[in-house]
Amino acid sequence: MAEEICQLLQDPDPGILQVSAKDGQGVHELLERVVRTIPAPVGDATAPLQALIVDSSYDAYKGVIVYVRIIQGRIAPLMKIRLMSAQQ
């Protein structure tokens, strides 16, 4: 499978990891790569909250579920959030 992906990408070493969540194989290597590759957030956690709503969905048991990207600040449990476009 890895050889086919290398041919498809025309890259002899695209850095493919073999990971199995069922067996736990390669999970440690995957997490290490995520930590090395993805940059840390640069926002200020002490600043007023600024966030971007990415998506939302409705769950019959939980209600509205909102996926947000936090630019700066932080969200605490049970914190009231004012949605500026709705003015509430």
PDB file of C-alpha atoms in Angstrom:
ATOM      1  CA  MET A   1       0.000   0.000   0.000  1.00  0.00           C
ATOM      2  CA  ALA A   2       2.801   2.445   0.885  1.00  0.00           C
ATOM      3  CA  GLU A   3       4.525   1.720  -2.428  1.00  0.00           C
ATOM      4  CA  GLU A   4       1.325   2.557  -4.332  1.00  0.00           C
ATOM      5  CA  ILE A   5       0.996   5.875  -2.488  1.00  0.00           C
ATOM      6  CA  CYS A   6       4.647   6.702  -3.254  1.00  0.00           C
ATOM      7  CA  GLN A   7       4.001   6.036  -6.947  1.00  0.00           C
ATOM      8  CA  LEU A   8       0.782   8.062  -6.907  1.00  0.00           C
ATOM      9  CA  LEU A   9       2.476  11.050  -5.250  1.00  0.00           C
ATOM     10  CA  GLN A  10       5.638  10.594  -7.336  1.00  0.00           C
ATOM     11  CA  ASP A  11       7.666  10.926  -4.142  1.00  0.00           C
ATOM     12  CA  PRO A  12      10.066   8.190  -3.026  1.00  0.00           C
ATOM     13  CA  ASP A  13       9.604   9.064   0.679  1.00  0.00           C
ATOM     14  CA  PRO A  14       6.404  10.977   1.483  1.00  0.00           C
ATOM     15  CA  GLY A  15       6.732  10.102   5.185  1.00  0.00           C
ATOM     16  CA  ILE A  16       3.880   7.610   5.367  1.00  0.00           C
ATOM     17  CA  LEU A  17       3.218   6.228   8.832  1.00  0.00           C
ATOM     18  CA  GLN A  18       1.557   2.874   9.366  1.00  0.00           C
ATOM     19  CA  VAL A  19      -0.915   3.392  12.210  1.00  0.00           C
ATOM     20  CA  SER A  20      -3.524   1.081  13.696  1.00  0.00           C
ATOM     21  CA  ALA A  21      -5.803   2.454  16.398  1.00  0.00           C
ATOM     22  CA  LYS A  22      -7.103  -1.063  16.997  1.00  0.00           C
ATOM     23  CA  ASP A  23      -3.675  -2.561  17.726  1.00  0.00           C
ATOM     24  CA  GLY A  24      -1.993   0.638  18.920  1.00  0.00           C
ATOM     25  CA  GLN A  25       0.711   0.221  16.282  1.00  0.00           C
ATOM     26  CA  GLY A  26       2.367   3.506  15.279  1.00  0.00           C
ATOM     27  CA  VAL A  27       0.193   5.695  17.525  1.00  0.00           C
ATOM     28  CA  HIS A  28       3.182   7.035  19.482  1.00  0.00           C
ATOM     29  CA  GLU A  29       5.016   7.895  16.241  1.00  0.00           C
ATOM     30  CA  LEU A  30       1.895   9.626  14.889  1.00  0.00           C
ATOM     31  CA  LEU A  31       1.496  11.770  18.005  1.00  0.00           C
ATOM     32  CA  GLU A  32       5.191  12.682  17.922  1.00  0.00           C
ATOM     33  CA  ARG A  33       4.866  13.768  14.285  1.00  0.00           C
ATOM     34  CA  VAL A  34       1.771  15.865  15.077  1.00  0.00           C
ATOM     35  CA  VAL A  35       3.653  17.652  17.871  1.00  0.00           C
ATOM     36  CA  ARG A  36       6.654  18.304  15.595  1.00  0.00           C
ATOM     37  CA  THR A  37       4.666  19.327  12.515  1.00  0.00           C
ATOM     38  CA  ILE A  38       1.691  21.392  13.706  1.00  0.00           C
ATOM     39  CA  PRO A  39       2.661  24.800  15.108  1.00  0.00           C
ATOM     40  CA  ALA A  40       1.551  25.879  18.556  1.00  0.00           C
ATOM     41  CA  PRO A  41      -1.206  28.499  18.843  1.00  0.00           C
ATOM     42  CA  VAL A  42       0.014  32.095  18.787  1.00  0.00           C
ATOM     43  CA  GLY A  43      -2.983  33.865  20.349  1.00  0.00           C
ATOM     44  CA  ASP A  44      -2.981  35.492  23.785  1.00  0.00           C
ATOM     45  CA  ALA A  45      -4.952  33.407  26.300  1.00  0.00           C
ATOM     46  CA  THR A  46      -5.422  36.435  28.584  1.00  0.00           C
ATOM     47  CA  ALA A  47      -6.947  38.641  25.867  1.00  0.00           C
ATOM     48  CA  PRO A  48     -10.712  38.944  25.296  1.00  0.00           C
ATOM     49  CA  LEU A  49     -12.198  35.984  23.484  1.00  0.00           C
ATOM     50  CA  GLN A  50     -12.125  36.051  19.686  1.00  0.00           C
ATOM     51  CA  ALA A  51     -13.273  32.977  17.801  1.00  0.00           C
ATOM     52  CA  LEU A  52     -14.436  31.964  14.352  1.00  0.00           C
ATOM     53  CA  ILE A  53     -17.406  29.609  13.967  1.00  0.00           C
ATOM     54  CA  VAL A  54     -16.286  26.896  11.565  1.00  0.00           C
ATOM     55  CA  ASP A  55     -19.376  24.676  11.531  1.00  0.00           C
ATOM     56  CA  SER A  56     -22.382  23.717  13.596  1.00  0.00           C
ATOM     57  CA  SER A  57     -24.794  20.821  13.842  1.00  0.00           C
ATOM     58  CA  TYR A  58     -27.808  19.794  15.874  1.00  0.00           C
ATOM     59  CA  ASP A  59     -27.912  16.755  18.136  1.00  0.00           C
ATOM     60  CA  ALA A  60     -31.273  15.633  19.543  1.00  0.00           C
ATOM     61  CA  TYR A  61     -29.720  14.973  22.974  1.00  0.00           C
ATOM     62  CA  LYS A  62     -27.071  17.702  23.232  1.00  0.00           C
ATOM     63  CA  GLY A  63     -28.696  20.505  21.259  1.00  0.00           C
ATOM     64  CA  VAL A  64     -26.628  22.754  19.008  1.00  0.00           C
ATOM     65  CA  ILE A  65     -22.977  21.768  18.695  1.00  0.00           C
ATOM     66  CA  VAL A  66     -20.693  24.530  17.453  1.00  0.00           C
ATOM     67  CA  TYR A  67     -17.172  23.959  16.134  1.00  0.00           C
ATOM     68  CA  VAL A  68     -15.005  27.027  16.636  1.00  0.00           C
ATOM     69  CA  ARG A  69     -11.434  28.123  16.057  1.00  0.00           C
ATOM     70  CA  ILE A  70     -10.180  30.154  18.998  1.00  0.00           C
ATOM     71  CA  ILE A  71      -8.065  33.088  17.805  1.00  0.00           C
ATOM     72  CA  GLN A  72      -7.297  34.444  21.268  1.00  0.00           C
ATOM     73  CA  GLY A  73      -8.731  34.211  24.756  1.00  0.00           C
ATOM     74  CA  ARG A  74     -10.221  31.067  26.237  1.00  0.00           C
ATOM     75  CA  ILE A  75     -13.564  29.398  26.788  1.00  0.00           C
ATOM     76  CA  ALA A  76     -14.409  28.043  30.240  1.00  0.00           C
ATOM     77  CA  PRO A  77     -17.139  25.529  31.107  1.00  0.00           C
ATOM     78  CA  LEU A  78     -20.595  27.125  31.488  1.00  0.00           C
ATOM     79  CA  MET A  79     -19.265  30.422  30.098  1.00  0.00           C
ATOM     80  CA  LYS A  80     -21.924  32.514  28.348  1.00  0.00           C
ATOM     81  CA  ILE A  81     -20.966  33.403  24.791  1.00  0.00           C
ATOM     82  CA  ARG A  82     -22.480  36.257  22.797  1.00  0.00           C
ATOM     83  CA  LEU A  83     -22.783  35.632  19.070  1.00  0.00           C
ATOM     84  CA  MET A  84     -22.214  38.998  17.462  1.00  0.00           C
ATOM     85  CA  SER A  85     -24.095  38.326  14.225  1.00  0.00           C
ATOM     86  CA  ALA A  86     -27.224  37.423  16.190  1.00  0.00           C
ATOM     87  CA  GLN A  87     -26.756  40.284  18.727  1.00  0.00           C
ATOM     88  CA  GLN A  88     -27.729  38.055  21.680  1.00  0.00           C
TER      89      GLN A  88
END
